[in-house]
Amino acid sequence: KGEPHLEGTLLLPEGYSRKTPVLIMVTGSGQENRDEEIYDHKPFAVIADALARAGIATLRYDDRGVGGSTGDVAQATTEDFKDDALAGIRLLRERFDRVGVLGHSEGGTIALMLAAEKQADFIVSLAGVAVSGTETLVRQSRTGLLDAGFPEATVDTYCKAFAEACQVRVHGGRMPSPDELDLPDALKQNYVAALRQIQSPWMTRFLSLDMRPLLGGITCPVLAFNGTKDIQVDHESNLGALRSGLPANPENQIVTVEGVNHLFQHCATGAVSEYRSIEETFAPEVLEQMVRWLAGLKTNSL
């Protein structure tokens, strides 16, 4: 199969030099193009443009199997996607002195991983997952089922079984059978579908992924955002993990953004079904804070 071949866009500000800060941009889970295009929105293109105007360079690239990029996706895990980003960092280090990572969702987790491995000089995490993949998936299930109107006791039963199944997938043991669960038939079918979903190599790795033990080793500056209406990556638990786990660093900023969803759009509920109908691509106040933070990083701290 060979090594993946990745294609991307290096956007350079006017008058750039080796001393210009540069960020590699890493998309969220699922295969996306270099603009992280979703429902006609191109958030990475918007971010890259804003950063270029502020004198900051970016490299964004098509994920494996998308656009101009090739490479195995079926067997790939977050570790492989981290290696893809690392290849980009190494390329950028040939031309720039200060190389950072900007990641969204799974990309935010990858940014944290690369920071823990001392591969990044600074990172920006947009709704990155800092708690375990299992906690994230169970919380998503709970939110979805409660929103669908299932009683809390039923949702508790489902989530307890699903959490146990995730642990079994990672550590081995016997899966809870749907027939043993006191659940309506619709939820038993949902549970069977969820068991199928967690069999993939990517999902198996995601379930056991947990940034919390690594956070203490991150010494570079970290800027992390998460929206209060993000129903995919919970802001309280994930930003809370960063606040308590990262070493004290006056340059770190952990920011709760009021009223935005997982894509950083201002929204009514945060539901995925809203993403398409919202005109805004990316909250301007988040862009402004990102630009200010990156421009303000002391050269000597990088």
Short mmCIF file of C-alpha atoms in Angstrom, two decimals, residues 31-141:
data_model
loop_
_atom_site.label_atom_id
_atom_site.label_comp_id
_atom_site.label_asym_id
_atom_site.label_seq_id
_atom_site.Cartn_x
_atom_site.Cartn_y
_atom_site.Cartn_z
CA GLN A 31 -12.27 12.15 5.86
CA GLU A 32 -12.36 15.83 4.95
CA ASN A 33 -10.67 18.08 2.43
CA ARG A 34 -8.09 20.75 3.28
CA ASP A 35 -10.85 23.33 3.94
CA GLU A 36 -12.58 20.94 6.39
CA GLU A 37 -15.60 21.43 4.15
CA ILE A 38 -18.94 20.47 5.70
CA TYR A 39 -22.42 21.50 4.49
CA ASP A 40 -20.94 24.13 2.12
CA HIS A 41 -18.97 25.68 4.98
CA LYS A 42 -15.17 25.84 4.68
CA PRO A 43 -13.96 26.73 8.19
CA PHE A 44 -10.27 25.97 7.57
CA ALA A 45 -10.23 28.25 4.51
CA VAL A 46 -11.81 31.03 6.60
CA ILE A 47 -9.31 30.54 9.45
CA ALA A 48 -6.29 30.34 7.11
CA ASP A 49 -7.36 33.56 5.36
CA ALA A 50 -7.76 35.42 8.68
CA LEU A 51 -4.38 34.20 9.90
CA ALA A 52 -2.62 35.17 6.65
CA ARG A 53 -4.01 38.70 6.97
CA ALA A 54 -2.53 38.78 10.48
CA GLY A 55 0.92 37.71 9.27
CA ILE A 56 0.63 34.00 10.19
CA ALA A 57 1.27 31.19 7.70
CA THR A 58 -0.74 27.94 7.52
CA LEU A 59 -0.52 24.55 5.85
CA ARG A 60 -3.82 22.73 5.39
CA TYR A 61 -4.09 19.41 3.60
CA ASP A 62 -6.60 16.90 2.26
CA ASP A 63 -7.06 13.91 4.57
CA ARG A 64 -6.08 10.48 3.28
CA GLY A 65 -8.36 9.33 0.48
CA VAL A 66 -9.79 12.82 -0.16
CA GLY A 67 -9.00 15.31 -2.95
CA GLY A 68 -5.35 15.03 -3.92
CA SER A 69 -4.34 12.75 -1.04
CA THR A 70 -3.99 8.98 -1.04
CA GLY A 71 -3.44 6.41 1.70
CA ASP A 72 -5.17 3.67 3.66
CA VAL A 73 -8.23 4.84 5.56
CA ALA A 74 -10.00 1.59 6.49
CA GLN A 75 -7.26 0.45 8.89
CA ALA A 76 -6.04 3.91 9.92
CA THR A 77 -6.35 5.20 13.49
CA THR A 78 -5.76 8.55 15.21
CA GLU A 79 -2.09 7.52 15.54
CA ASP A 80 -1.80 7.36 11.73
CA PHE A 81 -3.48 10.74 11.30
CA LYS A 82 -1.07 12.14 13.92
CA ASP A 83 1.83 10.81 11.82
CA ASP A 84 0.35 12.55 8.76
CA ALA A 85 0.34 15.85 10.67
CA LEU A 86 3.88 15.19 11.91
CA ALA A 87 5.06 14.77 8.30
CA GLY A 88 3.66 18.25 7.67
CA ILE A 89 5.45 19.66 10.73
CA ARG A 90 8.76 18.24 9.49
CA LEU A 91 8.20 19.79 6.08
CA LEU A 92 7.45 23.19 7.65
CA ARG A 93 10.52 23.07 9.90
CA GLU A 94 12.68 23.21 6.76
CA ARG A 95 11.30 26.71 6.06
CA PHE A 96 10.11 28.13 9.42
CA ASP A 97 11.57 28.49 12.92
CA ARG A 98 8.25 28.37 14.81
CA VAL A 99 5.79 25.61 13.92
CA GLY A 100 2.47 25.08 15.67
CA VAL A 101 -0.60 22.87 15.24
CA LEU A 102 -4.21 24.00 14.92
CA GLY A 103 -6.66 21.11 15.21
CA HIS A 104 -10.44 20.77 15.31
CA SER A 105 -12.16 17.95 17.23
CA GLU A 106 -10.00 14.84 16.61
CA GLY A 107 -7.46 17.29 15.18
CA GLY A 108 -7.44 19.07 18.55
CA THR A 109 -6.62 15.76 20.23
CA ILE A 110 -3.81 15.25 17.70
CA ALA A 111 -2.51 18.75 18.51
CA LEU A 112 -2.36 17.77 22.19
CA MET A 113 -0.60 14.48 21.34
CA LEU A 114 2.02 16.28 19.25
CA ALA A 115 2.53 18.87 21.99
CA ALA A 116 3.04 16.09 24.55
CA GLU A 117 5.64 14.56 22.20
CA LYS A 118 7.44 17.96 22.01
CA GLN A 119 6.82 18.17 18.27
CA ALA A 120 4.91 21.48 18.33
CA ASP A 121 6.06 24.93 19.48
CA PHE A 122 2.49 26.03 20.28
CA ILE A 123 -0.99 24.61 19.67
CA VAL A 124 -4.57 25.73 19.13
CA SER A 125 -7.27 23.19 20.03
CA LEU A 126 -10.77 23.82 18.67
CA ALA A 127 -13.17 21.49 20.53
CA GLY A 128 -10.39 18.93 20.99
CA VAL A 129 -11.19 15.77 22.95
CA ALA A 130 -9.15 15.70 26.17
CA VAL A 131 -11.15 13.09 28.14
CA SER A 132 -11.37 9.46 26.95
CA GLY A 133 -13.03 8.44 23.72
CA THR A 134 -15.32 6.12 25.67
CA GLU A 135 -16.56 8.99 27.87
CA THR A 136 -17.10 11.11 24.77
CA LEU A 137 -19.16 8.47 22.95
CA VAL A 138 -21.24 7.57 26.01
CA ARG A 139 -22.00 11.25 26.63
CA GLN A 140 -23.00 11.72 22.97
CA SER A 141 -25.35 8.73 23.28
#
